[in-house]
């Protein structure tokens, strides 16, 4: 039976200080969960979100800083969450680097950053969290991308990392069963890149979406909630939340 509430459950959301991660944290909190807000550099945003959520329910949110591309930060991150609330039920691997790497200009530093944040960190953080999640019969949700299946020009490294994360999601679902469910979400056009995009480019993307509009962070947050709270017989699946774009190419 699906849970009606996430009360007494603890969720760690990476990259939760802002944008899609913050929307996920708010939605899980609204459903009753305590939320561990991971951040790297977005200190003020993370603190603001923590204060916002704790005004609604005292001690229902806490912030945890870590550079997820550094291996030795991952086990301490899960340990610190358990020290805060005594358990860990859910892990949402949302944190991600995203930028173009045109062929001929790719650097090893870019490779390490994009693969590190989008593939290495979800693997090793999931591994660190596995004993805790198994104890609670918990779940993992990985944020992937529709471009894990269809390459995006000039984003070869990012797309390869997300394709790896898609395979990792399915592989972990097998290895962690039956105690821990692992699923993924592949967002489409949800938030435009922060470094800018021309109106022509936005119009071109929107024209490829059968629903005729971009989505919003709440669309992703709602799917995360479904996968954690309601989808007790779903594992190893990747749901495209893209307005139909991935079937319209």
Short mmCIF file of C-alpha atoms in Angstrom, two decimals:
data_model
loop_
_atom_site.label_atom_id
_atom_site.label_comp_id
_atom_site.label_asym_id
_atom_site.label_seq_id
_atom_site.Cartn_x
_atom_site.Cartn_y
_atom_site.Cartn_z
CA UNK A 1 0.00 0.00 0.00
CA UNK A 2 1.35 3.46 -0.81
CA UNK A 3 2.16 5.75 2.07
CA UNK A 4 -0.24 8.63 2.62
CA UNK A 5 2.47 10.70 4.26
CA UNK A 6 6.24 10.81 4.61
CA UNK A 7 6.01 11.66 8.31
CA UNK A 8 8.96 10.28 10.28
CA UNK A 9 10.91 9.73 7.03
CA UNK A 10 14.21 11.49 6.30
CA UNK A 11 15.25 12.44 2.76
CA UNK A 12 18.67 13.64 1.63
CA UNK A 13 18.41 15.80 -1.49
CA UNK A 14 21.68 16.79 -3.14
CA UNK A 15 21.98 20.20 -4.74
CA UNK A 16 18.86 21.22 -2.82
CA UNK A 17 19.64 24.86 -2.14
CA UNK A 18 18.05 26.20 -5.29
CA UNK A 19 16.26 25.54 -8.58
CA UNK A 20 14.90 22.00 -9.05
CA UNK A 21 16.58 20.68 -5.91
CA UNK A 22 14.84 23.27 -3.74
CA UNK A 23 11.48 22.42 -5.31
CA UNK A 24 12.05 18.74 -4.53
CA UNK A 25 12.97 19.54 -0.93
CA UNK A 26 9.86 21.66 -0.49
CA UNK A 27 7.56 18.99 -1.94
CA UNK A 28 8.97 16.21 0.23
CA UNK A 29 8.75 18.47 3.28
CA UNK A 30 5.15 19.31 2.44
CA UNK A 31 4.45 15.55 2.40
CA UNK A 32 5.82 15.26 5.93
CA UNK A 33 9.47 14.30 5.47
CA UNK A 34 12.42 15.73 7.28
CA UNK A 35 14.78 17.11 4.66
CA UNK A 36 18.56 17.09 4.64
CA UNK A 37 19.49 19.94 2.29
CA UNK A 38 22.84 19.28 0.66
CA UNK A 39 24.67 22.15 -1.02
CA UNK A 40 28.13 22.89 -2.36
CA UNK A 41 28.48 26.65 -2.93
CA UNK A 42 24.89 27.95 -2.56
CA UNK A 43 25.24 28.71 1.14
CA UNK A 44 22.77 31.58 1.40
CA UNK A 45 20.10 29.79 -0.64
CA UNK A 46 20.46 26.63 1.46
CA UNK A 47 20.24 28.54 4.71
CA UNK A 48 17.20 30.42 3.49
CA UNK A 49 15.44 27.19 2.53
CA UNK A 50 16.30 25.60 5.87
CA UNK A 51 14.84 28.57 7.75
CA UNK A 52 11.73 28.55 5.56
CA UNK A 53 11.04 24.86 6.22
CA UNK A 54 11.84 25.03 9.93
CA UNK A 55 9.37 27.86 10.38
CA UNK A 56 6.73 25.43 9.17
CA UNK A 57 7.97 22.51 11.33
CA UNK A 58 10.80 22.96 13.84
CA UNK A 59 13.88 20.78 13.25
CA UNK A 60 12.42 19.42 10.02
CA UNK A 61 15.30 20.62 7.84
CA UNK A 62 19.06 20.91 8.13
CA UNK A 63 21.85 21.91 5.75
CA UNK A 64 24.92 19.85 4.89
CA UNK A 65 27.82 21.20 2.83
CA UNK A 66 29.94 18.88 0.69
CA UNK A 67 31.81 18.81 -2.60
CA UNK A 68 30.38 15.59 -3.99
CA UNK A 69 33.19 15.16 -6.51
CA UNK A 70 35.55 14.52 -3.58
CA UNK A 71 35.21 10.88 -2.61
CA UNK A 72 36.10 11.36 1.04
CA UNK A 73 33.12 13.66 1.65
CA UNK A 74 30.42 11.10 0.82
CA UNK A 75 30.40 8.72 3.77
CA UNK A 76 30.66 11.64 6.24
CA UNK A 77 27.69 13.29 4.53
CA UNK A 78 25.44 10.29 5.19
CA UNK A 79 26.83 9.95 8.71
CA UNK A 80 26.07 13.59 9.46
CA UNK A 81 22.47 13.17 8.29
CA UNK A 82 22.05 10.17 10.61
CA UNK A 83 23.63 12.10 13.45
CA UNK A 84 21.00 14.81 12.88
CA UNK A 85 17.87 12.63 12.81
CA UNK A 86 18.97 9.05 13.46
CA UNK A 87 18.09 7.55 10.07
CA UNK A 88 18.07 7.95 6.31
CA UNK A 89 15.09 6.73 4.28
CA UNK A 90 15.48 8.39 0.87
CA UNK A 91 18.28 9.70 -1.32
CA UNK A 92 17.63 12.03 -4.23
CA UNK A 93 20.72 12.46 -6.42
CA UNK A 94 19.90 15.82 -7.97
CA UNK A 95 23.20 17.75 -7.87
CA UNK A 96 24.65 18.23 -11.34
CA UNK A 97 27.10 20.26 -13.39
CA UNK A 98 25.83 21.29 -16.82
CA UNK A 99 27.74 23.20 -19.50
CA UNK A 100 28.88 22.80 -23.08
CA UNK A 101 32.13 21.06 -23.99
CA UNK A 102 32.51 21.51 -27.78
CA UNK A 103 34.68 18.87 -29.39
CA UNK A 104 38.24 20.14 -29.74
CA UNK A 105 38.05 22.15 -26.53
CA UNK A 106 37.29 19.44 -23.94
CA UNK A 107 39.67 19.48 -20.98
CA UNK A 108 40.42 16.83 -18.41
CA UNK A 109 39.17 19.20 -15.71
CA UNK A 110 35.79 19.46 -17.46
CA UNK A 111 35.66 15.68 -17.82
CA UNK A 112 36.43 15.15 -14.14
CA UNK A 113 33.81 17.72 -13.08
CA UNK A 114 30.97 16.54 -15.34
CA UNK A 115 31.57 12.84 -14.83
CA UNK A 116 32.25 13.44 -11.15
CA UNK A 117 29.06 15.33 -10.37
CA UNK A 118 26.70 13.44 -12.70
CA UNK A 119 27.93 9.85 -12.37
CA UNK A 120 30.69 9.29 -9.84
CA UNK A 121 28.95 11.13 -6.99
CA UNK A 122 25.58 9.34 -7.40
CA UNK A 123 27.34 5.96 -7.43
CA UNK A 124 29.48 6.45 -4.37
CA UNK A 125 26.87 8.38 -2.41
CA UNK A 126 24.35 5.62 -3.10
CA UNK A 127 26.92 3.08 -1.98
CA UNK A 128 27.56 5.03 1.22
CA UNK A 129 23.83 5.34 1.89
CA UNK A 130 22.94 1.74 1.02
CA UNK A 131 23.26 0.21 4.53
CA UNK A 132 21.13 3.03 5.95
CA UNK A 133 18.51 2.80 3.22
CA UNK A 134 18.38 -0.99 3.47
CA UNK A 135 17.63 -0.71 7.18
CA UNK A 136 14.64 1.54 6.40
CA UNK A 137 13.57 -0.24 3.20
CA UNK A 138 14.09 3.09 1.50
CA UNK A 139 14.51 4.35 -2.04
CA UNK A 140 16.77 6.33 -4.36
CA UNK A 141 15.77 8.68 -7.17
CA UNK A 142 18.39 9.82 -9.68
CA UNK A 143 17.89 12.93 -11.79
CA UNK A 144 19.02 12.01 -15.29
CA UNK A 145 18.16 13.86 -18.55
CA UNK A 146 16.30 13.13 -21.78
CA UNK A 147 19.66 13.76 -23.50
CA UNK A 148 21.00 10.58 -21.94
CA UNK A 149 19.25 8.92 -24.91
CA UNK A 150 19.49 11.58 -27.60
CA UNK A 151 22.79 13.48 -27.81
CA UNK A 152 22.83 17.25 -27.51
CA UNK A 153 25.34 18.97 -29.77
CA UNK A 154 28.40 20.29 -27.88
CA UNK A 155 27.41 18.44 -24.69
CA UNK A 156 29.16 15.11 -25.33
CA UNK A 157 30.68 14.81 -21.85
CA UNK A 158 27.51 15.81 -20.00
CA UNK A 159 25.38 13.49 -22.12
CA UNK A 160 27.77 10.59 -21.62
CA UNK A 161 27.70 11.12 -17.86
CA UNK A 162 23.90 11.11 -17.80
CA UNK A 163 23.78 8.02 -20.03
CA UNK A 164 26.02 6.34 -17.49
CA UNK A 165 23.69 7.44 -14.71
CA UNK A 166 20.75 5.86 -16.54
CA UNK A 167 22.58 2.53 -16.64
CA UNK A 168 23.69 2.96 -13.04
CA UNK A 169 20.05 3.47 -12.02
CA UNK A 170 19.04 0.15 -13.55
CA UNK A 171 22.11 -1.66 -12.22
CA UNK A 172 21.61 -0.41 -8.67
CA UNK A 173 17.93 -1.36 -8.83
CA UNK A 174 19.04 -4.97 -9.37
CA UNK A 175 21.82 -4.95 -6.82
CA UNK A 176 19.87 -3.20 -4.07
CA UNK A 177 16.65 -5.20 -4.46
CA UNK A 178 14.54 -6.22 -2.69
CA UNK A 179 15.20 -3.82 0.17
CA UNK A 180 15.90 -0.56 -1.70
CA UNK A 181 14.10 0.70 -4.79
CA UNK A 182 16.07 2.76 -7.33
CA UNK A 183 14.44 4.82 -10.07
CA UNK A 184 15.26 7.80 -12.25
CA UNK A 185 13.63 10.89 -13.72
CA UNK A 186 14.66 12.30 -17.09
CA UNK A 187 13.66 15.99 -17.20
CA UNK A 188 13.15 17.83 -20.45
CA UNK A 189 13.00 21.62 -20.74
CA UNK A 190 12.25 22.60 -17.14
CA UNK A 191 14.44 25.61 -16.35
CA UNK A 192 16.45 27.46 -18.99
CA UNK A 193 20.24 27.53 -18.46
CA UNK A 194 21.44 30.25 -16.11
CA UNK A 195 24.15 31.36 -18.53
CA UNK A 196 21.51 32.50 -21.00
CA UNK A 197 19.79 31.22 -24.12
CA UNK A 198 18.54 33.12 -27.15
CA UNK A 199 14.82 33.52 -27.78
CA UNK A 200 15.27 31.62 -31.05
CA UNK A 201 16.80 28.66 -29.23
CA UNK A 202 14.01 28.64 -26.66
CA UNK A 203 11.38 28.80 -29.38
CA UNK A 204 13.03 25.95 -31.25
CA UNK A 205 13.00 23.73 -28.17
CA UNK A 206 9.43 24.63 -27.27
CA UNK A 207 8.34 23.75 -30.81
CA UNK A 208 9.62 20.20 -30.22
CA UNK A 209 7.42 19.69 -27.13
CA UNK A 210 4.03 18.11 -27.87
CA UNK A 211 2.47 19.89 -24.89
CA UNK A 212 3.71 23.17 -26.36
CA UNK A 213 5.42 24.61 -23.29
CA UNK A 214 8.36 24.06 -20.96
CA UNK A 215 7.78 22.44 -17.62
CA UNK A 216 8.56 23.76 -14.16
CA UNK A 217 10.44 22.43 -11.12
CA UNK A 218 7.21 21.35 -9.45
CA UNK A 219 6.65 18.85 -12.27
CA UNK A 220 9.91 17.12 -11.29
CA UNK A 221 9.22 17.41 -7.57
CA UNK A 222 5.83 15.75 -8.00
CA UNK A 223 7.40 12.82 -9.82
CA UNK A 224 10.03 12.42 -7.10
CA UNK A 225 7.27 12.30 -4.50
CA UNK A 226 5.43 9.65 -6.51
CA UNK A 227 8.52 7.48 -6.81
CA UNK A 228 9.37 7.75 -3.12
CA UNK A 229 5.92 7.62 -1.55
CA UNK A 230 3.51 5.91 -3.92
CA UNK A 231 5.48 3.62 -6.23
CA UNK A 232 6.12 0.69 -3.93
CA UNK A 233 6.20 -1.80 -6.82
CA UNK A 234 8.34 0.30 -9.17
CA UNK A 235 12.10 -0.06 -9.44
CA UNK A 236 14.69 0.24 -12.20
CA UNK A 237 12.53 2.66 -14.19
CA UNK A 238 13.30 6.07 -15.71
CA UNK A 239 10.35 8.40 -16.18
CA UNK A 240 10.64 11.18 -18.76
CA UNK A 241 9.07 14.39 -17.45
CA UNK A 242 9.38 16.38 -20.65
CA UNK A 243 5.98 17.29 -22.05
CA UNK A 244 6.40 14.51 -24.60
CA UNK A 245 9.55 15.95 -26.16
CA UNK A 246 11.40 12.64 -26.17
CA UNK A 247 8.71 11.06 -28.34
CA UNK A 248 8.49 14.07 -30.64
CA UNK A 249 12.05 14.24 -31.97
#
